PDB file of C-alpha atoms in Angstrom:
ATOM      1  CA  MET A   1      96.857  78.640 137.246  1.00  0.00           C
ATOM      2  CA  LEU A   2      95.276  81.704 138.651  1.00  0.00           C
ATOM      3  CA  GLY A   3      91.982  80.152 139.774  1.00  0.00           C
ATOM      4  CA  ASN A   4      90.898  76.848 141.019  1.00  0.00           C
ATOM      5  CA  GLU A   5      87.836  74.665 141.046  1.00  0.00           C
ATOM      6  CA  THR A   6      86.348  76.292 144.167  1.00  0.00           C
ATOM      7  CA  PHE A   7      86.686  79.874 143.006  1.00  0.00           C
ATOM      8  CA  TYR A   8      84.488  81.571 140.330  1.00  0.00           C
ATOM      9  CA  GLY A   9      83.639  85.160 139.590  1.00  0.00           C
ATOM     10  CA  ASP A  10      84.778  88.319 141.309  1.00  0.00           C
ATOM     11  CA  PHE A  11      85.848  89.373 144.863  1.00  0.00           C
ATOM     12  CA  THR A  12      83.754  91.948 146.709  1.00  0.00           C
ATOM     13  CA  LEU A  13      85.514  94.831 148.468  1.00  0.00           C
ATOM     14  CA  GLN A  14      84.255  96.166 151.755  1.00  0.00           C
ATOM     15  CA  THR A  15      83.459  99.807 152.041  1.00  0.00           C
ATOM     16  CA  PHE A  16      83.416 102.163 155.062  1.00  0.00           C
ATOM     17  CA  SER A  17      80.491 101.488 157.293  1.00  0.00           C
ATOM     18  CA  GLY A  18      78.459 103.971 159.265  1.00  0.00           C
ATOM     19  CA  PRO A  19      76.019 106.727 158.448  1.00  0.00           C
ATOM     20  CA  HIS A  20      78.573 108.890 156.628  1.00  0.00           C
ATOM     21  CA  SER A  21      80.204 106.046 154.613  1.00  0.00           C
ATOM     22  CA  SER A  22      78.715 107.160 151.214  1.00  0.00           C
ATOM     23  CA  SER A  23      78.408 110.889 152.106  1.00  0.00           C
ATOM     24  CA  ILE A  24      79.471 113.619 149.837  1.00  0.00           C
ATOM     25  CA  VAL A  25      82.076 114.615 152.433  1.00  0.00           C
ATOM     26  CA  LEU A  26      83.880 111.282 152.145  1.00  0.00           C
ATOM     27  CA  ILE A  27      83.639 111.268 148.439  1.00  0.00           C
ATOM     28  CA  LEU A  28      85.071 114.825 148.164  1.00  0.00           C
ATOM     29  CA  GLY A  29      87.712 113.922 150.650  1.00  0.00           C
ATOM     30  CA  ILE A  30      89.041 110.940 148.618  1.00  0.00           C
ATOM     31  CA  PHE A  31      88.792 113.022 145.434  1.00  0.00           C
ATOM     32  CA  LEU A  32      90.744 115.877 147.021  1.00  0.00           C
ATOM     33  CA  MET A  33      93.453 113.548 148.355  1.00  0.00           C
ATOM     34  CA  TYR A  34      93.863 112.059 144.848  1.00  0.00           C
ATOM     35  CA  LEU A  35      93.968 115.420 143.243  1.00  0.00           C
ATOM     36  CA  LEU A  36      96.484 116.823 145.690  1.00  0.00           C
ATOM     37  CA  SER A  37      98.729 113.801 145.276  1.00  0.00           C
ATOM     38  CA  VAL A  38      98.761 113.849 141.530  1.00  0.00           C
ATOM     39  CA  LEU A  39      99.236 117.575 141.170  1.00  0.00           C
ATOM     40  CA  GLY A  40     101.746 117.931 144.000  1.00  0.00           C
ATOM     41  CA  ASN A  41     103.922 114.965 142.910  1.00  0.00           C
ATOM     42  CA  LEU A  42     103.794 115.999 139.228  1.00  0.00           C
ATOM     43  CA  ILE A  43     105.008 119.484 140.151  1.00  0.00           C
ATOM     44  CA  ILE A  44     107.937 118.059 142.168  1.00  0.00           C
ATOM     45  CA  ILE A  45     108.852 115.733 139.217  1.00  0.00           C
ATOM     46  CA  VAL A  46     108.655 118.639 136.642  1.00  0.00           C
ATOM     47  CA  VAL A  47     110.543 121.034 138.950  1.00  0.00           C
ATOM     48  CA  VAL A  48     113.435 118.580 139.588  1.00  0.00           C
ATOM     49  CA  CYS A  49     113.643 117.500 136.003  1.00  0.00           C
ATOM     50  CA  LEU A  50     113.741 121.082 134.517  1.00  0.00           C
ATOM     51  CA  SER A  51     115.974 122.681 137.121  1.00  0.00           C
ATOM     52  CA  SER A  52     119.655 121.804 136.738  1.00  0.00           C
ATOM     53  CA  HIS A  53     120.228 123.295 140.087  1.00  0.00           C
ATOM     54  CA  LEU A  54     118.290 120.343 141.655  1.00  0.00           C
ATOM     55  CA  HIS A  55     120.066 117.629 139.681  1.00  0.00           C
ATOM     56  CA  THR A  56     121.588 116.094 142.832  1.00  0.00           C
ATOM     57  CA  LEU A  57     121.255 112.798 144.664  1.00  0.00           C
ATOM     58  CA  MET A  58     118.668 114.053 147.184  1.00  0.00           C
ATOM     59  CA  TYR A  59     116.371 115.400 144.466  1.00  0.00           C
ATOM     60  CA  PHE A  60     116.967 112.392 142.247  1.00  0.00           C
ATOM     61  CA  PHE A  61     115.560 110.141 145.025  1.00  0.00           C
ATOM     62  CA  LEU A  62     112.798 112.651 145.712  1.00  0.00           C
ATOM     63  CA  CYS A  63     111.751 112.466 141.991  1.00  0.00           C
ATOM     64  CA  ASN A  64     111.679 108.647 142.329  1.00  0.00           C
ATOM     65  CA  LEU A  65     109.585 109.027 145.519  1.00  0.00           C
ATOM     66  CA  SER A  66     107.062 111.175 143.694  1.00  0.00           C
ATOM     67  CA  ILE A  67     106.794 108.659 140.899  1.00  0.00           C
ATOM     68  CA  GLN A  68     106.152 106.006 143.477  1.00  0.00           C
ATOM     69  CA  ASP A  69     103.512 108.125 145.190  1.00  0.00           C
ATOM     70  CA  LEU A  70     101.779 108.744 141.824  1.00  0.00           C
ATOM     71  CA  ALA A  71     101.693 104.995 141.095  1.00  0.00           C
ATOM     72  CA  SER A  72     100.513 104.172 144.560  1.00  0.00           C
ATOM     73  CA  VAL A  73      97.520 106.571 144.739  1.00  0.00           C
ATOM     74  CA  SER A  74      96.493 105.846 141.135  1.00  0.00           C
ATOM     75  CA  ASN A  75      96.463 102.177 141.878  1.00  0.00           C
ATOM     76  CA  VAL A  76      94.033 102.483 144.855  1.00  0.00           C
ATOM     77  CA  LEU A  77      92.066 105.778 145.106  1.00  0.00           C
ATOM     78  CA  PRO A  78      90.343 105.822 141.742  1.00  0.00           C
ATOM     79  CA  LYS A  79      88.902 102.418 142.423  1.00  0.00           C
ATOM     80  CA  LEU A  80      87.835 103.382 145.943  1.00  0.00           C
ATOM     81  CA  LEU A  81      86.229 106.674 144.511  1.00  0.00           C
ATOM     82  CA  VAL A  82      84.172 104.570 142.018  1.00  0.00           C
ATOM     83  CA  ILE A  83      83.129 102.284 144.880  1.00  0.00           C
ATOM     84  CA  GLN A  84      81.905 105.204 146.991  1.00  0.00           C
ATOM     85  CA  VAL A  85      80.096 106.977 144.033  1.00  0.00           C
ATOM     86  CA  THR A  86      78.515 103.970 142.405  1.00  0.00           C
ATOM     87  CA  GLY A  87      78.321 101.370 145.071  1.00  0.00           C
ATOM     88  CA  GLU A  88      79.836  98.795 142.759  1.00  0.00           C
ATOM     89  CA  THR A  89      82.289  96.835 145.018  1.00  0.00           C
ATOM     90  CA  GLN A  90      83.155  93.926 142.755  1.00  0.00           C
ATOM     91  CA  ILE A  91      86.807  93.445 141.528  1.00  0.00           C
ATOM     92  CA  SER A  92      88.039  90.621 139.359  1.00  0.00           C
ATOM     93  CA  PHE A  93      90.638  88.212 140.542  1.00  0.00           C
ATOM     94  CA  LEU A  94      93.166  89.428 137.899  1.00  0.00           C
ATOM     95  CA  GLU A  95      92.477  93.009 138.825  1.00  0.00           C
ATOM     96  CA  CYS A  96      92.830  92.155 142.451  1.00  0.00           C
ATOM     97  CA  LEU A  97      96.283  90.587 142.044  1.00  0.00           C
ATOM     98  CA  THR A  98      97.364  93.521 139.829  1.00  0.00           C
ATOM     99  CA  GLN A  99      96.327  95.985 142.608  1.00  0.00           C
ATOM    100  CA  MET A 100      98.061  93.916 145.287  1.00  0.00           C
ATOM    101  CA  PHE A 101     101.186  93.661 143.235  1.00  0.00           C
ATOM    102  CA  ALA A 102     101.373  97.469 142.491  1.00  0.00           C
ATOM    103  CA  PHE A 103     100.541  98.438 146.120  1.00  0.00           C
ATOM    104  CA  ALA A 104     103.160  96.079 147.557  1.00  0.00           C
ATOM    105  CA  ALA A 105     105.907  97.155 145.086  1.00  0.00           C
ATOM    106  CA  CYS A 106     105.226 100.895 145.722  1.00  0.00           C
ATOM    107  CA  ALA A 107     105.236 100.526 149.492  1.00  0.00           C
ATOM    108  CA  GLU A 108     108.448  98.434 149.519  1.00  0.00           C
ATOM    109  CA  SER A 109     110.321 100.718 147.154  1.00  0.00           C
ATOM    110  CA  GLU A 110     109.441 103.762 149.407  1.00  0.00           C
ATOM    111  CA  PHE A 111     111.023 102.131 152.313  1.00  0.00           C
ATOM    112  CA  PHE A 112     114.264 101.686 150.378  1.00  0.00           C
ATOM    113  CA  LEU A 113     114.111 105.153 148.866  1.00  0.00           C
ATOM    114  CA  LEU A 114     113.731 106.819 152.270  1.00  0.00           C
ATOM    115  CA  ALA A 115     116.588 104.757 153.666  1.00  0.00           C
ATOM    116  CA  PHE A 116     118.885 105.774 150.768  1.00  0.00           C
ATOM    117  CA  MET A 117     117.929 109.419 151.315  1.00  0.00           C
ATOM    118  CA  ALA A 118     118.807 109.160 154.933  1.00  0.00           C
ATOM    119  CA  TYR A 119     122.196 107.624 153.981  1.00  0.00           C
ATOM    120  CA  ASP A 120     122.696 110.561 151.575  1.00  0.00           C
ATOM    121  CA  ARG A 121     122.174 113.001 154.366  1.00  0.00           C
ATOM    122  CA  TYR A 122     124.567 111.058 156.570  1.00  0.00           C
ATOM    123  CA  VAL A 123     127.354 111.256 154.041  1.00  0.00           C
ATOM    124  CA  ALA A 124     126.588 114.954 153.293  1.00  0.00           C
ATOM    125  CA  ILE A 125     126.712 116.005 156.979  1.00  0.00           C
ATOM    126  CA  CYS A 126     129.122 113.550 158.627  1.00  0.00           C
ATOM    127  CA  ILE A 127     131.752 113.018 155.961  1.00  0.00           C
ATOM    128  CA  PRO A 128     131.271 115.975 153.490  1.00  0.00           C
ATOM    129  CA  LEU A 129     134.731 115.883 152.081  1.00  0.00           C
ATOM    130  CA  ARG A 130     134.173 112.444 150.691  1.00  0.00           C
ATOM    131  CA  TYR A 131     130.501 113.109 149.486  1.00  0.00           C
ATOM    132  CA  SER A 132     131.359 113.447 145.746  1.00  0.00           C
ATOM    133  CA  ILE A 133     133.450 110.266 145.930  1.00  0.00           C
ATOM    134  CA  ILE A 134     130.883 108.084 147.724  1.00  0.00           C
ATOM    135  CA  MET A 135     127.648 109.477 146.262  1.00  0.00           C
ATOM    136  CA  ASN A 136     128.387 109.755 142.555  1.00  0.00           C
ATOM    137  CA  LYS A 137     125.920 109.348 139.707  1.00  0.00           C
ATOM    138  CA  ARG A 138     126.657 105.684 139.250  1.00  0.00           C
ATOM    139  CA  VAL A 139     126.032 104.968 142.929  1.00  0.00           C
ATOM    140  CA  TYR A 140     122.691 106.706 143.148  1.00  0.00           C
ATOM    141  CA  VAL A 141     121.364 105.361 139.909  1.00  0.00           C
ATOM    142  CA  THR A 142     122.304 101.848 141.127  1.00  0.00           C
ATOM    143  CA  LEU A 143     120.654 102.487 144.452  1.00  0.00           C
ATOM    144  CA  ALA A 144     117.370 103.679 142.827  1.00  0.00           C
ATOM    145  CA  LEU A 145     117.279 100.692 140.492  1.00  0.00           C
ATOM    146  CA  LEU A 146     117.956  98.394 143.461  1.00  0.00           C
ATOM    147  CA  SER A 147     114.915  99.751 145.301  1.00  0.00           C
ATOM    148  CA  TRP A 148     112.606  99.233 142.325  1.00  0.00           C
ATOM    149  CA  ILE A 149     114.051  95.757 141.273  1.00  0.00           C
ATOM    150  CA  VAL A 150     113.898  94.207 144.794  1.00  0.00           C
ATOM    151  CA  SER A 151     110.398  95.577 145.482  1.00  0.00           C
ATOM    152  CA  PHE A 152     109.099  94.335 142.074  1.00  0.00           C
ATOM    153  CA  LEU A 153     110.638  90.846 142.556  1.00  0.00           C
ATOM    154  CA  ASN A 154     109.317  90.529 146.164  1.00  0.00           C
ATOM    155  CA  SER A 155     105.817  91.629 144.979  1.00  0.00           C
ATOM    156  CA  SER A 156     105.884  89.138 142.121  1.00  0.00           C
ATOM    157  CA  LEU A 157     106.579  86.420 144.587  1.00  0.00           C
ATOM    158  CA  TYR A 158     103.474  87.465 146.546  1.00  0.00           C
ATOM    159  CA  VAL A 159     101.443  87.259 143.417  1.00  0.00           C
ATOM    160  CA  ILE A 160     102.692  83.769 142.665  1.00  0.00           C
ATOM    161  CA  LEU A 161     101.861  82.618 146.241  1.00  0.00           C
ATOM    162  CA  ILE A 162      98.461  84.288 146.316  1.00  0.00           C
ATOM    163  CA  SER A 163      97.401  83.063 142.917  1.00  0.00           C
ATOM    164  CA  HIS A 164      97.731  79.412 144.108  1.00  0.00           C
ATOM    165  CA  LEU A 165      95.519  79.845 147.140  1.00  0.00           C
ATOM    166  CA  THR A 166      92.057  78.450 147.187  1.00  0.00           C
ATOM    167  CA  PHE A 167      89.134  80.761 148.028  1.00  0.00           C
ATOM    168  CA  CYS A 168      86.015  78.882 149.119  1.00  0.00           C
ATOM    169  CA  ASP A 169      82.802  80.144 150.794  1.00  0.00           C
ATOM    170  CA  THR A 170      83.410  83.830 151.158  1.00  0.00           C
ATOM    171  CA  LYS A 171      84.593  86.317 148.492  1.00  0.00           C
ATOM    172  CA  LEU A 172      84.205  89.371 150.734  1.00  0.00           C
ATOM    173  CA  ILE A 173      87.624  91.119 151.250  1.00  0.00           C
ATOM    174  CA  SER A 174      87.481  93.125 154.457  1.00  0.00           C
ATOM    175  CA  HIS A 175      89.221  96.104 152.985  1.00  0.00           C
ATOM    176  CA  PHE A 176      88.565  98.777 150.356  1.00  0.00           C
ATOM    177  CA  PHE A 177      91.542  97.431 148.187  1.00  0.00           C
ATOM    178  CA  CYS A 178      93.222  94.027 147.639  1.00  0.00           C
ATOM    179  CA  ASP A 179      95.602  94.070 150.659  1.00  0.00           C
ATOM    180  CA  ILE A 180      97.686  90.892 151.122  1.00  0.00           C
ATOM    181  CA  LYS A 181      96.650  90.464 154.840  1.00  0.00           C
ATOM    182  CA  ALA A 182      92.976  90.822 153.930  1.00  0.00           C
ATOM    183  CA  LEU A 183      93.201  88.305 150.937  1.00  0.00           C
ATOM    184  CA  ILE A 184      94.873  85.550 152.958  1.00  0.00           C
ATOM    185  CA  LYS A 185      92.159  85.843 155.694  1.00  0.00           C
ATOM    186  CA  ILE A 186      89.588  84.584 153.140  1.00  0.00           C
ATOM    187  CA  SER A 187      91.516  81.646 151.866  1.00  0.00           C
ATOM    188  CA  CYS A 188      90.723  78.143 152.943  1.00  0.00           C
ATOM    189  CA  SER A 189      94.211  76.966 151.757  1.00  0.00           C
ATOM    190  CA  ASP A 190      97.255  76.369 153.964  1.00  0.00           C
ATOM    191  CA  ILE A 191      98.741  79.901 154.298  1.00  0.00           C
ATOM    192  CA  THR A 192     101.648  78.917 156.484  1.00  0.00           C
ATOM    193  CA  LEU A 193     104.162  79.700 153.701  1.00  0.00           C
ATOM    194  CA  VAL A 194     102.623  83.031 152.897  1.00  0.00           C
ATOM    195  CA  ASN A 195     102.628  84.036 156.598  1.00  0.00           C
ATOM    196  CA  LYS A 196     106.332  82.945 157.025  1.00  0.00           C
ATOM    197  CA  MET A 197     107.170  84.971 153.936  1.00  0.00           C
ATOM    198  CA  MET A 198     105.303  88.101 155.342  1.00  0.00           C
ATOM    199  CA  TRP A 199     107.274  87.870 158.533  1.00  0.00           C
ATOM    200  CA  ILE A 200     110.609  87.636 156.639  1.00  0.00           C
ATOM    201  CA  GLU A 201     109.609  90.283 154.164  1.00  0.00           C
ATOM    202  CA  GLU A 202     108.501  92.672 157.069  1.00  0.00           C
ATOM    203  CA  GLY A 203     111.907  92.104 158.660  1.00  0.00           C
ATOM    204  CA  ILE A 204     113.986  92.608 155.605  1.00  0.00           C
ATOM    205  CA  ILE A 205     111.976  95.079 153.537  1.00  0.00           C
ATOM    206  CA  GLY A 206     110.560  97.092 156.581  1.00  0.00           C
ATOM    207  CA  PHE A 207     112.901  96.908 159.503  1.00  0.00           C
ATOM    208  CA  LEU A 208     116.240  96.908 157.769  1.00  0.00           C
ATOM    209  CA  PRO A 209     115.690 100.188 155.905  1.00  0.00           C
ATOM    210  CA  PHE A 210     114.100 101.671 159.060  1.00  0.00           C
ATOM    211  CA  ALA A 211     117.216 100.600 160.983  1.00  0.00           C
ATOM    212  CA  MET A 212     119.307 102.191 158.342  1.00  0.00           C
ATOM    213  CA  ILE A 213     117.304 105.451 158.671  1.00  0.00           C
ATOM    214  CA  LEU A 214     117.715 105.358 162.507  1.00  0.00           C
ATOM    215  CA  THR A 215     121.426 104.599 162.342  1.00  0.00           C
ATOM    216  CA  SER A 216     122.035 107.396 159.756  1.00  0.00           C
ATOM    217  CA  TYR A 217     120.224 110.004 161.885  1.00  0.00           C
ATOM    218  CA  ALA A 218     121.965 108.848 165.054  1.00  0.00           C
ATOM    219  CA  PHE A 219     125.263 109.729 163.410  1.00  0.00           C
ATOM    220  CA  ILE A 220     123.799 112.926 161.976  1.00  0.00           C
ATOM    221  CA  ILE A 221     122.490 114.093 165.364  1.00  0.00           C
ATOM    222  CA  SER A 222     125.856 113.265 167.035  1.00  0.00           C
ATOM    223  CA  THR A 223     127.649 115.404 164.344  1.00  0.00           C
ATOM    224  CA  ILE A 224     125.200 118.264 164.665  1.00  0.00           C
ATOM    225  CA  VAL A 225     125.589 118.416 168.502  1.00  0.00           C
ATOM    226  CA  LYS A 226     129.277 118.774 168.066  1.00  0.00           C
ATOM    227  CA  LEU A 227     128.937 121.947 165.863  1.00  0.00           C
ATOM    228  CA  LYS A 228     130.025 125.134 167.543  1.00  0.00           C
ATOM    229  CA  THR A 229     127.130 127.618 167.045  1.00  0.00           C
ATOM    230  CA  SER A 230     123.376 127.091 167.380  1.00  0.00           C
ATOM    231  CA  ALA A 231     122.805 128.846 164.052  1.00  0.00           C
ATOM    232  CA  THR A 232     125.035 126.328 162.241  1.00  0.00           C
ATOM    233  CA  ARG A 233     123.372 123.427 164.086  1.00  0.00           C
ATOM    234  CA  LEU A 234     119.937 124.754 162.969  1.00  0.00           C
ATOM    235  CA  LYS A 235     121.045 125.235 159.388  1.00  0.00           C
ATOM    236  CA  VAL A 236     122.508 121.820 159.079  1.00  0.00           C
ATOM    237  CA  PHE A 237     119.411 120.097 160.716  1.00  0.00           C
ATOM    238  CA  SER A 238     117.074 122.107 158.550  1.00  0.00           C
ATOM    239  CA  SER A 239     118.513 120.219 155.541  1.00  0.00           C
ATOM    240  CA  CYS A 240     117.156 117.019 157.033  1.00  0.00           C
ATOM    241  CA  SER A 241     113.797 118.291 158.256  1.00  0.00           C
ATOM    242  CA  SER A 242     111.827 117.548 155.141  1.00  0.00           C
ATOM    243  CA  HIS A 243     113.100 114.039 154.833  1.00  0.00           C
ATOM    244  CA  LEU A 244     112.628 113.354 158.503  1.00  0.00           C
ATOM    245  CA  THR A 245     109.034 114.588 158.332  1.00  0.00           C
ATOM    246  CA  VAL A 246     108.283 112.245 155.450  1.00  0.00           C
ATOM    247  CA  VAL A 247     109.918 109.322 157.330  1.00  0.00           C
ATOM    248  CA  PHE A 248     107.695 109.908 160.350  1.00  0.00           C
ATOM    249  CA  LEU A 249     104.525 110.244 158.262  1.00  0.00           C
ATOM    250  CA  PHE A 250     105.166 107.122 156.158  1.00  0.00           C
ATOM    251  CA  CYS A 251     106.789 104.770 158.699  1.00  0.00           C
ATOM    252  CA  GLY A 252     104.425 105.763 161.376  1.00  0.00           C
ATOM    253  CA  THR A 253     101.278 104.903 159.484  1.00  0.00           C
ATOM    254  CA  SER A 254     102.745 101.795 157.622  1.00  0.00           C
ATOM    255  CA  LEU A 255     104.298 100.205 160.664  1.00  0.00           C
ATOM    256  CA  SER A 256     101.224 100.850 162.913  1.00  0.00           C
ATOM    257  CA  LEU A 257      99.093  99.208 160.169  1.00  0.00           C
ATOM    258  CA  TYR A 258     101.202  96.084 159.669  1.00  0.00           C
ATOM    259  CA  LEU A 259     102.326  95.522 163.266  1.00  0.00           C
ATOM    260  CA  LYS A 260      98.894  96.016 164.794  1.00  0.00           C
ATOM    261  CA  PRO A 261      97.466  92.809 166.206  1.00  0.00           C
ATOM    262  CA  ASP A 262      94.612  91.401 164.301  1.00  0.00           C
ATOM    263  CA  SER A 263      91.064  91.227 165.873  1.00  0.00           C
ATOM    264  CA  LYS A 264      87.605  90.531 164.859  1.00  0.00           C
ATOM    265  CA  ASP A 265      86.645  94.213 164.882  1.00  0.00           C
ATOM    266  CA  SER A 266      89.774  95.587 163.391  1.00  0.00           C
ATOM    267  CA  SER A 267      88.745  95.892 159.770  1.00  0.00           C
ATOM    268  CA  GLU A 268      87.378  99.432 160.111  1.00  0.00           C
ATOM    269  CA  LEU A 269      90.491 100.604 161.923  1.00  0.00           C
ATOM    270  CA  ASP A 270      92.636  98.973 159.261  1.00  0.00           C
ATOM    271  CA  MET A 271      90.777 100.728 156.511  1.00  0.00           C
ATOM    272  CA  SER A 272      91.095 104.100 158.255  1.00  0.00           C
ATOM    273  CA  LEU A 273      94.857 103.597 158.842  1.00  0.00           C
ATOM    274  CA  SER A 274      95.196 102.366 155.159  1.00  0.00           C
ATOM    275  CA  LEU A 275      93.393 105.616 153.899  1.00  0.00           C
ATOM    276  CA  LEU A 276      95.974 107.723 155.827  1.00  0.00           C
ATOM    277  CA  TYR A 277      98.797 105.559 154.407  1.00  0.00           C
ATOM    278  CA  VAL A 278      97.467 105.349 150.826  1.00  0.00           C
ATOM    279  CA  GLY A 279      95.843 108.853 150.385  1.00  0.00           C
ATOM    280  CA  VAL A 280      96.995 111.370 152.985  1.00  0.00           C
ATOM    281  CA  VAL A 281     100.753 110.564 153.054  1.00  0.00           C
ATOM    282  CA  PRO A 282     101.345 110.897 149.312  1.00  0.00           C
ATOM    283  CA  ALA A 283      99.316 114.213 149.322  1.00  0.00           C
ATOM    284  CA  LEU A 284     101.369 115.599 152.160  1.00  0.00           C
ATOM    285  CA  ASN A 285     104.822 114.503 150.811  1.00  0.00           C
ATOM    286  CA  PRO A 286     105.023 117.168 148.028  1.00  0.00           C
ATOM    287  CA  LEU A 287     103.747 119.851 150.436  1.00  0.00           C
ATOM    288  CA  VAL A 288     106.434 118.956 153.027  1.00  0.00           C
ATOM    289  CA  TYR A 289     109.141 119.115 150.347  1.00  0.00           C
ATOM    290  CA  SER A 290     107.946 122.314 148.691  1.00  0.00           C
ATOM    291  CA  LEU A 291     106.999 124.289 151.802  1.00  0.00           C
ATOM    292  CA  ARG A 292     109.935 123.312 153.962  1.00  0.00           C
ATOM    293  CA  ASN A 293     112.641 123.179 151.351  1.00  0.00           C
ATOM    294  CA  ARG A 294     114.224 126.442 150.503  1.00  0.00           C
ATOM    295  CA  GLU A 295     115.761 125.168 147.163  1.00  0.00           C
ATOM    296  CA  VAL A 296     112.473 123.879 145.790  1.00  0.00           C
ATOM    297  CA  LEU A 297     110.679 127.034 146.939  1.00  0.00           C
ATOM    298  CA  LYS A 298     113.313 129.169 145.164  1.00  0.00           C
ATOM    299  CA  VAL A 299     112.841 127.316 141.877  1.00  0.00           C
ATOM    300  CA  LEU A 300     109.063 127.731 142.207  1.00  0.00           C
ATOM    301  CA  ARG A 301     109.320 131.349 142.879  1.00  0.00           C
ATOM    302  CA  ILE A 302     111.622 131.852 139.894  1.00  0.00           C
ATOM    303  CA  SER A 303     109.145 129.949 137.647  1.00  0.00           C
ATOM    304  CA  GLN A 304     106.310 132.235 138.852  1.00  0.00           C
ATOM    305  CA  ILE A 305     108.340 135.390 138.066  1.00  0.00           C
ATOM    306  CA  ILE A 306     109.183 134.149 134.547  1.00  0.00           C
ATOM    307  CA  ASN A 307     105.494 133.257 133.855  1.00  0.00           C
TER     308      ASN A 307
END
């Protein structure tokens, strides 16, 4: 069952503290992040879907990444915006579990998608003659489905474990959304199994894709260095620059958030890092891929000329 005899009613989410916590600047900032994320990722999805020139593996994964970003920001930022505007911080247990599930699933799928995109760049640059054989349509559809299925199954397991925990005296979640780490902190149950699963999950879902990204780029850089001219090296590296930027943005914020040691005064820092991770990164991803990617820019310019 979802509840238990010691839990009744709703959770209470913690908001940003300080004199500017409910200021118009913070509210407008959250709204702007959400607007940029939604519009930017929708544009990427539409451009990739409508342009046959972009129907390649890299842009197929980019489209999946934009769908994931849309789902992630829509899961957290609207609720945060309501909290900041109205001051209503309550969230039901079922809504909390749903938010936790969606956030975990989106974050985990992004790790896999970025890893598969890195592998795509490795095959394209290091073994280009075999690219069409290795990275065919069947392979990249399978990889995309794998990233979503694994992340959804893993998030479902989290929901099952959290739903059986007991929450006693306090119902205050020290976060602006239902984060797994913040939820287990207020449980009076034995959380050993959940903690063990988190360590295993962070190793498999987090570090293995990250290791795959690092390994792919190690081979890519080794291949680029061997190229004869600097112009050729720059051209080849530029094909990876957008993806590499997104990797640094996403992995830098997410790993610093989940690997940072806990402390009594860390909730405000956790929320600030989470806001970068949840709001800023999805807003920047479309800008990175549109402003630094010649093929996407070319399609956008053609669309402007036609209109």
